[in-house]
């Protein structure tokens, strides 16, 4: 408690100045948060020196009381501001003992990644796996018989123009080619298994086609086939519609239109609405009776549907990739984006 | 196929917007890829020539006053045919017109106000070429006089052309009538057939000409008519316009008519000059091998004995359904024509056209195996048009040699139940009959379904499913319900090869590697860069490679991954850790090649991303080895690495990967790539560490290890384990593998891990220090320090004896 006498107004004013000097010097030397807190208690606390001085004002003349009181209150404001500044300063530069630089980058485990085609193939096949289709694979070097003949695409038929083919040069036989689509697996799967059939077949395909931003001679396809008694066009629509919902989102508009592929009848093109344009996503249809018969199935008993799509094309659409040639350039600046 | 809407409208009324029409055609199978609009030009209207006055300064120019509805304009005009009172196309300032004087087609210019020989021309009177609707530029286009002045020119001349991407099964839509028939079926508006009747006033056709088919297997039907006294000349405007609109060049009235009918009905025709056909006798036969014919394009063609030739008794006069012969061509002096409309064998026609590289509009149709019924329709239609346009007199009757009569399928049986079976939805009989009826099918109904007659224009219809598609596409696929696949799910079949590849792929990705996919083809020279062993099976050669960069199927992934490393070494500053899991193709000469699944991975550049607490060391052998260990650990396979020689890899820094438990079967290789190999790839890296795993070999190991311990839970020992560290000095030639192997022999030692290696200061020359931690644990008792000490001593003795190891003394 500071003793204040009637005649000690000047002293009182001076003691305001004393407190100020003491406070400023003590504040400078306070470093840790504990020190700062005890400074706050000493000078600004409810039992601190400034409060004590203000409490003692009652003993002064009213006029003096006003002068000293105003000075003391001014000082309180000043000290409070200095204290705030000091706290801020200490927070930014003067870390507490044992603190670390939390802005240093962490130790990230190295992360690899799947090729975007593989990612898309897995996403597509998984969607069908969950609808009961099993994933199987087949040969990329294929016989004309499976790639064309058994699929109702006879030699010298204009329908073959839809598939420009790269052939294998062999002395012994002339019917070996690089498969132009994954569809030969329709014939192979049916030849080797009895119904029911539900498979999806991802894999590389090859076409004799000049390359540009939207055409590659080397690409992936995912084929699908379901054959059993009682499978209908309505099932085809339901299955592919569900697939489109999963890959493109539940609110995506989907349309089915008539198209032609020699190994299906009726033939289907499924398109989705992409920013107001219809983009063809897959070709499909009911398995042509001749294809069933060629594989040894009784077409009066069994029906089925088949479909095929290009995972790179879907990936290009979803990821806004403008050049299909990126996929097999193996540039890490491309691959690491997926 | 280009289909001008004005032409289409001749056969069916269109009462919807073109966009709607395009949509409905697309949905029903004829995809409209675009709608081209020609003749729609802003600032060009119908004008009326009020006055024509001479130009004060130029004899050949005139001043034309035009009323264009909103006012009058004075235009300088050079056309000789402009006259007072005409309706013309007036272009005001700002109109964008075709540049009639530009070399290149399609160049436009914007009309500006200009002075011509001192007189300001306020716009222009346009020619056909300037309007972009034809080539003519000798004078202005004169419009019909009944047009209203000021009408936008598009309303008069505008044409919209549907660009339809046809599917190969619909040759009927290679004729405008075929497309109109689809429109009719979609909209319910009736089809207006073009007229095929004609007045035959001439002598009996059989007295004028004759036809014989010597090879009826290649010519199902040959119909012909003879028209005498025709006048060859340019076609009338409407016919020229029709052809121009679809991009065909008008030639003369006879040729234009045959073309027109082909684009109208889909039946190719050919006209011969009657007087040039010797004896007026046509014989259809195979050519003799080596026989020659000069075709219309002036080229001499060498034929073979599978090509069908149209001949007269002495020589070939046309290549059947491909191209006519020059010797019987229609010319300006032709007065009598023999008109041919035949049905040739599709496949034969296609092969002939392909081998002579003579693809034509005719083959585009014939190759689709047209039905013989169409030929007579085409003949009658063209004969009618010739009489109408070129005049003359038609002989009575037609020649019709028809060896294929009755040999084509005539009808298809369609049961009501089949529709439900295929589509999963039932339709009322009335709807089916109406839908098919609108497409021109004739149906004879009975209690179960229909006998459906195949119309002459639809060679693609042969089975009930074809008709079911017809119903579905006209009803609209969107109107068929959507159901979920029910029934029995098939039995799951194991796919071990694929599963293994996916597992290995995932393990490598988890190990921080990036998957790549390369082209499966390469070149012999490219592949030789990795020095494949000579005993590698031969490569599959491509008969028609897409480019010189891809001539053989790859036999290794090593080349691919090194190319990937090289490519990225120039652009990628961080670690390169890449792998490819794919097939190589090994030709063993019998049947299809062995498509072997391989995995190859490579590390190059810094091991870590630049980081404040990571080493900046370059990756090396141990990164590749670690990746292999990670993958095979994941599969539960324990490995032995054995020093080996392999020409791709640097000697002394390479190992074969063996499976300990499977008689040391080799499943792959790991090493640092040899410098000379690397230099052939232009890789901007110091070294590349690479591994290769043969997944077929891995799979075999997994299959053979019947007592598959991997994945089986082993009860762990609950007694405490102790560890002791040893610091050993050994010769530098002693391997860590030897030390670990010796230490591990004691069954109380559960693990031996080298944790430090040191050579240099404090270690004698030729020696190295190896720090190893041994973990001791007994399955049935807690080991005392004494017991551990004893075992440790035994191990030290053994190490000393076998590899000369001594304890390092500090």
PDB file of N, CA and C in Angstrom, chain A residues 133-167:
ATOM      1  N   UNK A 133     -20.000 -59.652 -62.372  1.00  0.00           N
ATOM      2  CA  UNK A 133     -19.150 -59.952 -63.521  1.00  0.00           C
ATOM      3  C   UNK A 133     -17.730 -60.211 -63.022  1.00  0.00           C
ATOM      4  N   UNK A 134     -17.139 -61.326 -63.464  1.00  0.00           N
ATOM      5  CA  UNK A 134     -15.769 -61.589 -63.067  1.00  0.00           C
ATOM      6  C   UNK A 134     -14.792 -61.066 -64.105  1.00  0.00           C
ATOM      7  N   UNK A 135     -13.651 -60.569 -63.648  1.00  0.00           N
ATOM      8  CA  UNK A 135     -12.642 -60.074 -64.583  1.00  0.00           C
ATOM      9  C   UNK A 135     -11.797 -61.227 -65.103  1.00  0.00           C
ATOM     10  N   UNK A 136     -11.663 -61.313 -66.427  1.00  0.00           N
ATOM     11  CA  UNK A 136     -10.772 -62.300 -67.044  1.00  0.00           C
ATOM     12  C   UNK A 136      -9.957 -61.576 -68.123  1.00  0.00           C
ATOM     13  N   UNK A 137      -8.874 -62.205 -68.549  1.00  0.00           N
ATOM     14  CA  UNK A 137      -8.035 -61.597 -69.589  1.00  0.00           C
ATOM     15  C   UNK A 137      -7.796 -62.585 -70.719  1.00  0.00           C
ATOM     16  N   UNK A 138      -7.381 -62.064 -71.853  1.00  0.00           N
ATOM     17  CA  UNK A 138      -7.146 -62.924 -73.010  1.00  0.00           C
ATOM     18  C   UNK A 138      -5.931 -62.483 -73.795  1.00  0.00           C
ATOM     19  N   UNK A 139      -5.593 -63.252 -74.832  1.00  0.00           N
ATOM     20  CA  UNK A 139      -4.390 -62.946 -75.609  1.00  0.00           C
ATOM     21  C   UNK A 139      -4.526 -61.670 -76.439  1.00  0.00           C
ATOM     22  N   UNK A 140      -3.400 -60.972 -76.570  1.00  0.00           N
ATOM     23  CA  UNK A 140      -3.375 -59.762 -77.401  1.00  0.00           C
ATOM     24  C   UNK A 140      -3.034 -60.114 -78.846  1.00  0.00           C
ATOM     25  N   UNK A 141      -2.224 -61.148 -79.011  1.00  0.00           N
ATOM     26  CA  UNK A 141      -1.977 -61.664 -80.363  1.00  0.00           C
ATOM     27  C   UNK A 141      -3.026 -62.753 -80.570  1.00  0.00           C
ATOM     28  N   UNK A 142      -3.865 -62.563 -81.574  1.00  0.00           N
ATOM     29  CA  UNK A 142      -5.098 -63.336 -81.646  1.00  0.00           C
ATOM     30  C   UNK A 142      -5.247 -63.945 -83.038  1.00  0.00           C
ATOM     31  N   UNK A 143      -6.112 -64.915 -83.120  1.00  0.00           N
ATOM     32  CA  UNK A 143      -6.420 -65.523 -84.409  1.00  0.00           C
ATOM     33  C   UNK A 143      -7.595 -64.782 -85.045  1.00  0.00           C
ATOM     34  N   UNK A 144      -7.520 -64.692 -86.362  1.00  0.00           N
ATOM     35  CA  UNK A 144      -8.596 -64.069 -87.135  1.00  0.00           C
ATOM     36  C   UNK A 144      -9.943 -64.689 -86.767  1.00  0.00           C
ATOM     37  N   UNK A 145      -9.924 -65.974 -86.539  1.00  0.00           N
ATOM     38  CA  UNK A 145     -11.139 -66.713 -86.194  1.00  0.00           C
ATOM     39  C   UNK A 145     -11.866 -66.091 -85.002  1.00  0.00           C
ATOM     40  N   UNK A 146     -11.114 -65.775 -83.948  1.00  0.00           N
ATOM     41  CA  UNK A 146     -11.755 -65.207 -82.762  1.00  0.00           C
ATOM     42  C   UNK A 146     -12.027 -63.720 -82.910  1.00  0.00           C
ATOM     43  N   UNK A 147     -11.072 -63.034 -83.554  1.00  0.00           N
ATOM     44  CA  UNK A 147     -11.204 -61.580 -83.655  1.00  0.00           C
ATOM     45  C   UNK A 147     -12.335 -61.191 -84.611  1.00  0.00           C
ATOM     46  N   UNK A 148     -12.550 -62.012 -85.645  1.00  0.00           N
ATOM     47  CA  UNK A 148     -13.539 -61.647 -86.662  1.00  0.00           C
ATOM     48  C   UNK A 148     -14.584 -62.735 -86.951  1.00  0.00           C
ATOM     49  N   UNK A 149     -14.116 -63.890 -87.430  1.00  0.00           N
ATOM     50  CA  UNK A 149     -15.059 -64.861 -87.993  1.00  0.00           C
ATOM     51  C   UNK A 149     -16.145 -65.277 -87.004  1.00  0.00           C
ATOM     52  N   UNK A 150     -15.729 -65.651 -85.796  1.00  0.00           N
ATOM     53  CA  UNK A 150     -16.720 -66.117 -84.828  1.00  0.00           C
ATOM     54  C   UNK A 150     -17.627 -64.992 -84.351  1.00  0.00           C
ATOM     55  N   UNK A 151     -17.200 -63.751 -84.597  1.00  0.00           N
ATOM     56  CA  UNK A 151     -17.997 -62.593 -84.182  1.00  0.00           C
ATOM     57  C   UNK A 151     -18.880 -62.083 -85.317  1.00  0.00           C
ATOM     58  N   UNK A 152     -19.117 -62.965 -86.316  1.00  0.00           N
ATOM     59  CA  UNK A 152     -20.010 -62.592 -87.412  1.00  0.00           C
ATOM     60  C   UNK A 152     -19.455 -61.434 -88.236  1.00  0.00           C
ATOM     61  N   UNK A 153     -18.105 -61.405 -88.360  1.00  0.00           N
ATOM     62  CA  UNK A 153     -17.477 -60.411 -89.237  1.00  0.00           C
ATOM     63  C   UNK A 153     -16.675 -61.208 -90.257  1.00  0.00           C
ATOM     64  N   UNK A 154     -17.344 -61.731 -91.303  1.00  0.00           N
ATOM     65  CA  UNK A 154     -16.649 -62.598 -92.246  1.00  0.00           C
ATOM     66  C   UNK A 154     -15.581 -61.847 -93.044  1.00  0.00           C
ATOM     67  N   UNK A 155     -14.644 -62.598 -93.594  1.00  0.00           N
ATOM     68  CA  UNK A 155     -13.604 -62.012 -94.434  1.00  0.00           C
ATOM     69  C   UNK A 155     -14.250 -61.278 -95.607  1.00  0.00           C
ATOM     70  N   UNK A 156     -13.650 -60.219 -96.034  1.00  0.00           N
ATOM     71  CA  UNK A 156     -14.100 -59.436 -97.177  1.00  0.00           C
ATOM     72  C   UNK A 156     -15.497 -58.858 -97.014  1.00  0.00           C
ATOM     73  N   UNK A 157     -15.945 -58.791 -95.773  1.00  0.00           N
ATOM     74  CA  UNK A 157     -17.233 -58.159 -95.533  1.00  0.00           C
ATOM     75  C   UNK A 157     -16.984 -56.687 -95.218  1.00  0.00           C
ATOM     76  N   UNK A 158     -17.825 -55.801 -95.775  1.00  0.00           N
ATOM     77  CA  UNK A 158     -17.572 -54.374 -95.519  1.00  0.00           C
ATOM     78  C   UNK A 158     -17.547 -54.015 -94.030  1.00  0.00           C
ATOM     79  N   UNK A 159     -18.213 -54.814 -93.205  1.00  0.00           N
ATOM     80  CA  UNK A 159     -18.213 -54.512 -91.769  1.00  0.00           C
ATOM     81  C   UNK A 159     -16.796 -54.526 -91.213  1.00  0.00           C
ATOM     82  N   UNK A 160     -15.906 -55.286 -91.872  1.00  0.00           N
ATOM     83  CA  UNK A 160     -14.531 -55.341 -91.360  1.00  0.00           C
ATOM     84  C   UNK A 160     -13.826 -53.999 -91.451  1.00  0.00           C
ATOM     85  N   UNK A 161     -14.351 -53.137 -92.316  1.00  0.00           N
ATOM     86  CA  UNK A 161     -13.720 -51.820 -92.442  1.00  0.00           C
ATOM     87  C   UNK A 161     -13.741 -51.042 -91.136  1.00  0.00           C
ATOM     88  N   UNK A 162     -14.626 -51.445 -90.204  1.00  0.00           N
ATOM     89  CA  UNK A 162     -14.664 -50.745 -88.914  1.00  0.00           C
ATOM     90  C   UNK A 162     -13.412 -51.031 -88.090  1.00  0.00           C
ATOM     91  N   UNK A 163     -12.680 -52.090 -88.456  1.00  0.00           N
ATOM     92  CA  UNK A 163     -11.482 -52.446 -87.686  1.00  0.00           C
ATOM     93  C   UNK A 163     -10.285 -52.590 -88.606  1.00  0.00           C
ATOM     94  N   UNK A 164      -9.497 -51.565 -88.691  1.00  0.00           N
ATOM     95  CA  UNK A 164      -8.269 -51.662 -89.469  1.00  0.00           C
ATOM     96  C   UNK A 164      -7.268 -52.456 -88.645  1.00  0.00           C
ATOM     97  N   UNK A 165      -6.704 -53.465 -89.282  1.00  0.00           N
ATOM     98  CA  UNK A 165      -6.007 -54.496 -88.525  1.00  0.00           C
ATOM     99  C   UNK A 165      -4.504 -54.493 -88.774  1.00  0.00           C
ATOM    100  N   UNK A 166      -3.749 -54.746 -87.727  1.00  0.00           N
ATOM    101  CA  UNK A 166      -2.315 -54.985 -87.855  1.00  0.00           C
ATOM    102  C   UNK A 166      -2.124 -56.504 -87.814  1.00  0.00           C
ATOM    103  N   UNK A 167      -1.485 -57.035 -88.862  1.00  0.00           N
ATOM    104  CA  UNK A 167      -1.316 -58.469 -88.984  1.00  0.00           C
ATOM    105  C   UNK A 167       0.086 -58.897 -88.609  1.00  0.00           C
TER     106      UNK A 167
END
